[in-house]
Amino acid sequence: MHRRFKQHFRRKVFNLDGIWDFVFLGDVQPDDIDDLVYDERMAVPGCFDATPAYAGKRGLAAYRTWVTVTEASTYRLVLDGVHHWGRVYVNGQALYDHIGGFTQFRTPTVYLEPGAVEIVILVDNRLDYARTPLHLDYFDWYHFGGIARGVELHQLGSVWIDNVRVITEDYARRRVRVTIDYVASEEPVEVSVRVNSDPEVILAAGQTEVVLTLDDTELWTPSAPHLHTLHVILGNDDMQIRFGIRQVRVASGQILINEQPVQLRGFNRHESHPQFGHALPDSLLIADMQLLRDMGCNFVRGSHYPQDNRFLDLCDEMGMLVWNEATGWQQTEQHLTDPHYIDAQLTNIEEMVAAAYNHPSVILWGILNEGSSHIAACRPAYEQFLSRIRELDSTRPVTFASNHPFDDVCLDLADVISINCYPGWYGGTIDSIPNHLDSIVAHIDQSGYADRPLLISEIGAGAIYGWRDVNQDRWSEQYQARLLDMVIRHMFVDRDRFAGLAIWQFCDIRTAEATHRALGRPRTFNNKGVVDEYRRPKQAYEVVKHWFKEN
Ligand code: ADA
């Protein structure tokens, strides 16, 4: 996994990023492929359908690269994001099928002799419920296809570390719990753990958990985001992770970080760009972070899928708070009662939590954007997903964005109540916004949730970059600027009930050409960004900056 810190000093890791051989196969089933002729080249990471030759194409594609290993050993591949179905072959042997983009997966181990190794990855970006139920054609974003995040080959040997997790048990006492998952063919093995440059702690053979008290160690806070490294050594293998000591909890309608209330001010952010698809280069991650900070944001909702770990690393370093969300968009009763969908979603949740567990910036886990949380038959799915997250991580509050503020039947399951609404855009005028927001607050509080933090997790207006019009109507930059001015003023100046706001949205994004939506999506883009898809600021940018930064 490509990170802002070195993860392995002992383990040999082959970074496979670069230009791979490529062939687009189109309407072919993965089980039907024959001899492949790689007549093209493609960047990894990259999205093939964001390149001119394959723009808009859906189908099966094959990527191939070669790597030379020098030692006979067991190995496995680590893939950070393949959109949105993938099958991995090593030397012609099919090792693993993976469903869903945006999450890391690791193949089973494979024994390799020294020499050249052929790695082939079949990638399918078709929208096919039977194979990839997490990515459907009606979603309001464009599902780019390809190997959008990094690929590595790890040499493992007979004893190796699978995962290292750190949670803060008691922030005031600087107490953290470290859990090490490892695989060892010969028991017992001894593990050593070192935090920063402190003396190492040796665990008894077979011990996989240790509680460390890190006296005088700095806490992680949004304004002083101190990070620490933890290096675990097991025989010839090792793994370094990075963590922060901080506590998140909710009480009396507030989100508290180390017992200090924090008001979340930020945006929904898609990982999308017309030229790179979901494979955002480092320079764009930096640009996004600069713009968010320039506007005075302290919060990003990762809409509507798990964010890239490179971005989360930056958030850790900059003190940017994150809602990390499992993949989803307006799932219906049909999906939420279908075991096929539920299984895929549970895996997505597990992969999201595993990949982002150690990030102090992640303060909220989210699921199922605008799912059918108003239908009683869907409640068991909400219960199942949220309780799975709580089993995996009991330290972070959980939430889901509801667009049913007045008839939701699942709100009691969330630690933080999050509402998506579009007053002044899909209905009403800008002047109707205060009453609409007040009626949501009144309903939520009267329904028994007055003590839960309340977020507006989406609100916004479309504006076409550069369209400044004397009438200042919908789609003009002025309309969007006036609408957001009203929203922020009302939420944070006139009222003090809201724990946070995620404006819809940070940047314009390409979306699917769904006919029912076509007229509401000029350019086939969702144009509600305060910057356009090339990150050029619209008028609303300065309005948000004024309120977030100067008030
Ligand atoms: C919904 C949805 C967003 C986006 C937005 C819009 O609230 O959650 O993904 O589609 O509407 O622009 O209408």
XYZ file of C-alpha atoms and ligand atoms in Angstrom:
564
model
C 0.000 0.000 0.000
C 1.362 3.370 -0.977
C 1.716 5.418 2.149
C 3.351 8.542 3.525
C 5.720 6.439 5.647
C 7.783 3.333 5.099
C 5.849 0.211 6.038
C 8.563 -2.424 5.728
C 12.291 -2.361 6.422
C 12.870 -6.129 6.415
C 10.136 -7.467 4.152
C 10.940 -7.303 0.482
C 8.244 -5.392 -1.402
C 8.116 -5.010 -5.187
C 6.276 -1.883 -6.268
C 4.525 -2.817 -9.522
C 3.274 0.643 -10.447
C 4.208 1.807 -13.923
C 3.091 1.100 -17.462
C 1.591 -2.375 -17.985
C 0.641 -4.315 -21.113
C -3.080 -3.979 -21.776
C -5.861 -5.334 -23.918
C -9.501 -4.277 -23.932
C -11.670 -7.338 -24.502
C -15.088 -5.729 -24.301
C -18.162 -7.913 -24.054
C -16.408 -11.116 -23.019
C -16.913 -13.142 -19.842
C -13.813 -13.681 -17.684
C -14.205 -17.475 -17.852
C -14.212 -17.382 -21.664
C -10.883 -15.732 -22.339
C -8.366 -17.398 -24.610
C -4.820 -16.466 -25.560
C -4.481 -12.767 -25.009
C -2.671 -10.383 -27.329
C -1.620 -7.308 -25.420
C -1.855 -4.691 -28.142
C -1.924 -1.634 -25.888
C -0.210 -0.076 -22.860
C -1.918 1.340 -19.767
C -0.802 3.206 -16.636
C -1.082 1.560 -13.222
C -2.453 3.244 -11.197
C -4.892 4.546 -13.770
C -8.396 4.210 -15.174
C -8.488 2.949 -18.741
C -11.830 4.585 -19.495
C -10.443 7.991 -18.531
C -7.973 7.718 -21.450
C -9.054 9.021 -24.883
C -9.001 5.634 -26.642
C -11.323 3.924 -24.142
C -13.446 6.855 -22.952
C -16.885 5.655 -21.969
C -16.177 1.984 -22.735
C -17.399 -0.800 -20.492
C -16.203 -4.370 -20.614
C -13.486 -6.790 -19.641
C -9.834 -5.743 -19.905
C -6.561 -7.506 -19.129
C -3.443 -5.932 -17.655
C -0.078 -7.703 -17.588
C 3.319 -7.008 -16.059
C 6.457 -8.973 -15.188
C 8.538 -8.939 -12.047
C 11.750 -10.831 -11.281
C 12.018 -12.458 -7.853
C 15.388 -13.652 -6.639
C 14.417 -15.949 -3.759
C 12.239 -19.041 -3.606
C 9.548 -18.099 -1.094
C 5.854 -17.473 -0.554
C 4.552 -14.190 -1.913
C 1.253 -12.364 -2.149
C -0.078 -9.441 -4.117
C -1.567 -6.393 -2.425
C -3.949 -4.331 -4.583
C -5.249 -1.033 -3.254
C -8.189 -0.582 -5.632
C -9.408 -2.346 -8.779
C -12.567 -1.038 -10.445
C -14.705 -2.705 -9.939
C -14.242 -6.413 -10.431
C -10.839 -8.093 -10.647
C -9.265 -11.516 -11.057
C -5.569 -11.938 -10.280
C -3.332 -14.514 -11.988
C 0.286 -15.279 -11.092
C 2.170 -17.322 -13.690
C -1.135 -18.343 -15.216
C -2.683 -19.500 -11.933
C -5.922 -17.746 -10.973
C -5.441 -16.682 -7.350
C -8.331 -14.480 -6.384
C -11.522 -12.739 -7.558
C -12.444 -9.442 -5.930
C -15.716 -7.524 -5.982
C -15.860 -3.755 -5.672
C -13.529 -0.821 -6.262
C -12.103 1.549 -3.627
C -10.898 -1.090 -1.152
C -7.627 -2.885 -0.712
C -7.433 -6.655 -1.127
C -4.662 -9.172 -0.785
C -4.404 -12.423 -2.694
C -3.788 -15.782 -1.057
C -0.095 -16.642 -0.877
C 1.676 -18.316 -3.753
C 5.042 -20.102 -3.757
C 7.444 -18.751 -6.394
C 10.847 -19.949 -7.619
C 13.479 -17.364 -8.562
C 12.951 -15.881 -12.010
C 10.543 -13.805 -14.029
C 6.941 -13.885 -12.789
C 3.981 -12.994 -14.984
C 1.187 -11.091 -13.292
C -2.128 -10.676 -15.086
C -5.135 -8.849 -13.715
C -8.503 -9.103 -15.397
C -10.546 -5.997 -14.746
C -14.221 -5.544 -15.482
C -16.002 -2.190 -15.266
C -19.426 -3.417 -16.400
C -22.386 -2.558 -14.216
C -23.651 -6.008 -13.503
C -25.624 -6.641 -10.325
C -24.992 -10.380 -10.477
C -21.210 -9.953 -10.355
C -20.640 -6.572 -8.693
C -23.715 -5.564 -6.699
C -21.887 -2.620 -5.106
C -21.653 -0.621 -8.364
C -24.932 0.075 -10.125
C -25.891 2.066 -13.174
C -28.247 4.521 -11.482
C -25.675 5.921 -9.035
C -24.937 9.616 -9.349
C -21.262 9.198 -10.151
C -19.274 7.779 -13.024
C -17.843 4.334 -12.271
C -14.424 4.532 -13.904
C -12.695 1.195 -14.572
C -9.113 0.095 -14.092
C -6.382 -0.529 -11.562
C -6.876 2.822 -9.912
C -4.617 2.440 -6.900
C -1.198 0.853 -6.383
C -0.117 -2.787 -6.728
C 2.670 -4.491 -4.765
C 4.144 -7.972 -4.544
C 5.193 -8.891 -1.002
C 7.733 -11.620 -0.201
C 6.512 -13.331 2.979
C 8.458 -16.458 3.884
C 7.097 -18.842 6.512
C 6.441 -16.325 9.307
C 4.821 -13.014 8.477
C 2.681 -10.216 9.783
C -0.781 -9.847 8.297
C -1.967 -6.754 10.107
C -1.200 -4.422 12.999
C -3.971 -2.443 14.669
C -3.687 0.271 17.304
C -6.530 1.829 19.240
C -6.481 4.424 21.969
C -7.812 2.816 25.136
C -7.350 5.810 27.395
C -6.182 9.039 25.816
C -5.578 10.824 29.125
C -3.234 8.076 30.318
C -1.755 7.683 26.827
C -2.751 4.026 26.806
C -2.997 2.202 23.492
C -3.848 -1.387 22.638
C -1.811 -3.006 19.891
C -3.102 -6.124 18.127
C -0.879 -8.083 15.796
C -2.232 -10.646 13.342
C 0.434 -12.916 12.011
C 0.906 -16.212 10.242
C 3.541 -18.625 11.469
C 4.101 -22.114 10.243
C 6.426 -22.920 13.163
C 5.209 -21.956 16.641
C 6.189 -20.312 18.903
C 7.396 -16.989 17.582
C 8.479 -13.881 19.380
C 7.267 -10.457 18.378
C 8.865 -7.142 19.274
C 7.135 -3.784 19.210
C 8.741 -0.348 19.190
C 6.927 2.994 19.364
C 8.884 5.893 17.843
C 12.437 5.492 19.120
C 11.411 4.149 22.544
C 13.022 0.902 23.760
C 11.443 -2.139 22.153
C 8.900 -4.268 23.993
C 9.233 -8.033 23.531
C 5.999 -10.025 23.606
C 5.871 -13.560 24.927
C 5.803 -16.230 22.241
C 2.253 -16.523 20.936
C 1.120 -13.204 22.455
C -0.757 -11.102 19.917
C -1.968 -8.174 22.003
C -0.242 -5.687 24.239
C -1.358 -2.558 26.048
C 1.274 0.172 26.066
C 1.318 3.292 28.217
C 3.219 5.958 26.328
C 4.039 8.503 29.026
C 4.565 12.093 27.908
C 3.484 11.306 24.361
C 1.698 14.045 22.442
C -1.991 13.623 21.619
C -3.487 13.898 18.136
C -5.890 16.813 17.798
C -7.168 18.597 14.678
C -5.008 21.633 15.500
C -1.929 19.664 16.623
C -2.059 16.341 14.773
C 0.871 14.516 16.384
C 1.583 11.138 14.842
C 3.682 8.235 16.097
C 5.136 5.188 14.441
C 4.857 1.641 15.701
C 7.269 -0.899 14.308
C 6.570 -4.605 14.756
C 9.283 -7.193 14.075
C 8.621 -10.901 13.675
C 11.616 -12.954 12.520
C 12.640 -11.707 9.096
C 9.375 -9.863 8.661
C 8.246 -6.496 9.920
C 5.480 -3.915 9.578
C 5.429 -0.275 10.521
C 2.197 1.611 10.997
C 1.424 5.164 12.024
C -1.115 6.189 14.644
C -2.314 9.076 16.792
C -3.530 9.038 20.367
C -6.998 10.492 20.502
C -10.490 9.693 21.683
C -13.720 10.368 19.806
C -17.060 10.220 21.518
C -20.454 11.810 21.272
C -22.352 13.406 24.152
C -25.037 16.054 24.600
C -25.422 16.614 20.878
C -21.714 17.162 20.339
C -18.779 15.352 18.823
C -15.901 15.397 21.287
C -12.273 14.809 20.413
C -10.265 14.298 23.577
C -13.340 15.711 25.369
C -13.187 18.969 23.354
C -16.292 19.711 21.247
C -15.566 20.104 17.580
C -17.851 21.565 14.927
C -17.330 19.819 11.596
C -17.057 22.244 8.678
C -16.359 20.771 5.313
C -17.354 19.018 2.152
C -18.382 15.805 0.510
C -15.493 14.727 -1.663
C -15.526 12.287 -4.564
C -12.219 10.865 -5.775
C -12.803 11.735 -9.391
C -11.189 13.683 -12.205
C -12.031 13.679 -15.937
C -8.476 12.776 -16.950
C -7.557 10.379 -14.151
C -10.887 8.825 -13.215
C -10.604 7.502 -9.645
C -6.794 7.330 -9.855
C -5.896 10.708 -8.459
C -2.198 11.566 -8.723
C -0.334 12.820 -5.666
C -0.297 16.368 -7.034
C -4.106 16.410 -7.175
C -4.424 15.059 -3.631
C -2.202 17.910 -2.511
C -4.229 20.437 -4.521
C -7.480 19.170 -2.974
C -6.020 19.385 0.499
C -4.707 22.905 -0.135
C -8.105 24.086 -1.345
C -9.944 22.503 1.580
C -7.559 24.085 4.062
C -7.669 27.429 2.303
C -11.444 27.457 2.772
C -10.996 26.750 6.483
C -12.410 23.220 6.369
C -11.685 20.732 9.135
C -13.860 17.933 7.729
C -14.327 15.704 4.701
C -17.111 13.212 4.148
C -15.740 10.560 1.804
C -18.711 10.296 -0.501
C -19.707 7.570 -1.193
C -16.928 5.013 -0.764
C -13.719 4.464 1.208
C -11.107 7.124 0.508
C -7.604 6.444 -0.758
C -5.153 5.755 2.061
C -2.762 8.327 0.623
C -5.448 10.970 1.128
C -6.186 9.675 4.637
C -2.457 9.898 5.412
C -2.551 13.568 4.436
C -5.649 14.057 6.593
C -3.787 12.470 9.529
C -0.919 14.885 9.006
C -3.060 17.988 8.504
C -5.625 17.335 11.236
C -8.467 16.999 8.707
C -11.361 15.000 10.224
C -12.879 12.301 8.044
C -16.144 10.406 7.741
C -15.099 7.262 5.880
C -18.014 5.590 4.131
C -18.619 2.142 2.707
C -19.713 2.047 -0.935
C -23.395 2.766 -1.462
C -25.949 4.983 -3.150
C -29.711 4.935 -2.621
C -29.983 1.182 -2.065
C -33.545 -0.042 -2.269
C -35.514 -2.635 -0.327
C -34.706 -5.115 -3.082
C -30.967 -4.709 -2.402
C -31.167 -4.456 1.351
C -33.068 -7.701 1.684
C -30.935 -9.633 -0.823
C -28.240 -11.889 0.730
C -26.079 -11.395 -2.389
C -25.994 -7.645 -1.807
C -25.653 -7.971 1.967
C -22.626 -10.265 1.659
C -20.883 -7.908 -0.753
C -21.616 -4.915 1.475
C -20.344 -6.702 4.591
C -17.079 -7.483 2.800
C -16.805 -3.874 1.668
C -17.327 -2.703 5.263
C -14.710 -5.137 6.561
C -12.200 -4.030 3.929
C -12.880 -0.361 4.643
C -12.343 -0.767 8.385
C -9.217 -2.909 7.920
C -7.593 -0.372 5.593
C -8.397 2.761 7.589
C -8.392 1.480 11.171
C -5.183 3.191 12.279
C -5.954 6.629 10.846
C -6.616 9.098 13.667
C -8.258 11.452 11.152
C -11.079 8.958 10.607
C -13.561 9.854 13.341
C -16.759 8.423 11.871
C -17.699 5.302 9.942
C -20.585 5.664 7.523
C -22.707 3.285 5.460
C -25.403 3.302 2.790
C -25.756 6.840 1.513
C -29.475 7.575 1.213
C -30.496 3.937 1.460
C -34.122 3.058 2.094
C -33.856 3.703 5.820
C -37.524 4.691 5.914
C -38.671 1.147 5.076
C -39.009 -1.249 7.985
C -37.912 -4.216 5.864
C -34.507 -2.529 5.401
C -33.844 -2.077 9.107
C -32.249 -5.511 9.595
C -29.616 -4.639 6.979
C -28.830 -1.348 8.743
C -28.601 -3.235 12.045
C -26.345 -5.865 10.566
C -23.972 -3.419 8.868
C -23.677 -1.050 11.808
C -23.203 -3.817 14.334
C -20.501 -5.363 12.150
C -18.645 -2.037 12.206
C -19.036 -1.808 15.980
C -17.688 -5.359 16.380
C -14.649 -4.452 14.292
C -14.122 -1.079 15.952
C -15.926 0.027 19.080
C -13.973 3.303 19.319
C -15.567 5.358 16.568
C -19.162 6.579 16.277
C -21.190 5.299 13.328
C -23.631 7.086 11.071
C -25.456 6.987 7.748
C -26.714 9.824 5.570
C -30.505 9.778 5.522
C -32.664 11.636 3.027
C -35.749 10.689 5.029
C -35.497 13.028 8.013
C -39.223 12.863 8.731
C -39.934 9.152 8.342
C -36.647 7.319 8.863
C -37.025 4.115 10.892
C -33.297 3.520 11.528
C -32.089 6.769 13.120
C -31.886 5.180 16.560
C -29.138 2.886 15.223
C -26.755 5.786 14.521
C -24.522 7.551 17.052
C -24.575 10.673 14.896
C -27.714 11.727 12.984
C -26.862 12.796 9.446
C -29.374 14.339 7.069
C -29.105 15.059 3.351
C -31.446 17.760 2.098
C -31.651 20.177 -0.818
C -33.921 23.103 0.129
C -33.616 25.888 -2.406
C -32.421 23.493 -5.094
C -34.777 20.579 -5.751
C -37.638 22.565 -4.264
C -38.369 25.886 -2.612
C -36.328 29.057 -2.696
C -33.210 30.196 -0.920
C -35.453 31.979 1.548
C -37.125 28.686 2.452
C -33.840 27.204 3.744
C -33.993 28.429 7.386
C -37.505 27.042 7.917
C -36.618 23.770 6.285
C -33.521 23.273 8.442
C -35.446 24.312 11.553
C -38.200 21.807 10.817
C -35.597 19.021 10.541
C -34.080 20.017 13.879
C -37.491 20.178 15.527
C -38.479 16.764 14.213
C -35.207 15.072 15.160
C -35.215 16.558 18.637
C -38.880 15.742 19.245
C -38.260 12.171 18.100
C -35.956 11.607 21.048
C -32.559 12.362 19.478
C -31.897 15.754 21.039
C -28.774 14.378 22.706
C -27.247 13.078 19.456
C -24.989 15.183 17.278
C -26.844 16.352 14.167
C -25.013 16.837 10.875
C -26.255 18.145 7.576
C -24.350 15.635 5.495
C -25.404 17.095 2.134
C -26.866 20.394 0.991
C -25.964 22.477 -2.021
C -26.759 23.801 -5.473
C -25.499 23.279 -9.004
C -23.474 26.001 -10.716
C -21.831 25.874 -14.108
C -18.285 27.167 -13.829
C -18.056 30.585 -15.416
C -21.839 31.078 -15.732
C -22.410 34.402 -14.044
C -25.763 35.838 -14.916
C -27.600 39.053 -14.205
C -30.722 37.147 -13.055
C -28.662 35.006 -10.654
C -30.944 31.991 -11.165
C -30.292 28.273 -10.727
C -27.081 27.065 -12.401
C -25.428 30.466 -12.056
C -22.412 30.810 -9.802
C -24.237 33.573 -7.949
C -27.180 31.318 -7.042
C -24.917 28.669 -5.578
C -22.975 31.310 -3.653
C -26.146 32.861 -2.219
C -27.591 29.473 -1.294
C -24.466 28.366 0.586
C -24.244 31.744 2.281
C -27.769 31.235 3.620
C -27.058 27.644 4.684
C -23.897 28.376 6.625
C -25.191 31.552 8.207
C -28.320 29.797 9.418
C -26.596 26.643 10.628
C -23.673 28.191 12.437
C -24.577 31.810 13.170
C -28.348 31.798 13.771
C -28.434 28.335 15.407
C -26.123 26.230 17.535
C -27.767 22.812 17.265
C -25.682 21.499 14.366
C -22.523 19.538 15.071
C -21.403 19.868 11.486
C -21.941 20.434 7.814
C -20.666 18.608 4.752
C -21.547 20.779 1.761
C -22.488 18.942 -1.404
C -19.861 19.008 -2.864
C -16.169 19.803 -3.123
C -15.621 19.441 -6.884
C -17.783 18.805 -9.928
C -17.771 15.169 -10.983
C -18.610 13.222 -14.084
C -21.764 11.175 -13.539
C -23.624 8.346 -15.229
C -25.813 9.207 -18.184
C -29.002 7.987 -16.522
C -31.863 9.185 -18.679
C -34.144 10.009 -15.750
C -31.494 12.406 -14.493
C -30.067 13.727 -17.742
C -31.790 17.109 -17.644
C -30.641 17.733 -14.089
C -27.030 16.988 -14.949
C -25.784 19.398 -17.638
C -22.549 18.130 -19.278
C -23.348 14.745 -17.633
C -21.649 16.196 -14.578
C -22.907 16.728 -11.087
C -22.139 20.456 -11.054
C -22.607 21.148 -7.347
C -18.881 21.523 -6.659
C -17.599 24.822 -5.293
C -14.652 24.091 -7.564
C -15.130 22.530 -10.982
C -13.639 19.204 -12.042
C -10.298 20.928 -12.749
C -10.442 22.507 -9.283
C -11.122 26.027 -10.567
C -13.003 27.957 -7.868
C -16.529 29.223 -8.401
C -17.960 32.255 -6.589
C -19.198 30.097 -3.715
C -15.596 29.255 -2.827
C -15.038 32.694 -1.308
C -18.376 32.570 0.501
C -17.509 29.277 2.166
C -14.042 30.550 2.977
C -15.492 33.686 4.530
C -17.731 31.720 6.891
C -15.473 28.764 7.643
C -12.261 30.684 8.013
C -13.189 34.039 9.356
C -16.081 33.193 11.678
C -27.950 12.966 -3.200
C -26.734 12.049 -3.235
C -25.534 12.694 -3.889
C -25.933 13.515 -5.082
C -26.922 14.583 -4.653
C -27.384 15.474 -5.793
O -28.163 13.570 -2.037
O -26.399 11.570 -1.979
O -24.643 11.662 -4.251
O -26.508 12.691 -6.026
O -28.067 13.948 -4.169
O -26.550 16.153 -6.380
O -28.577 15.483 -6.097
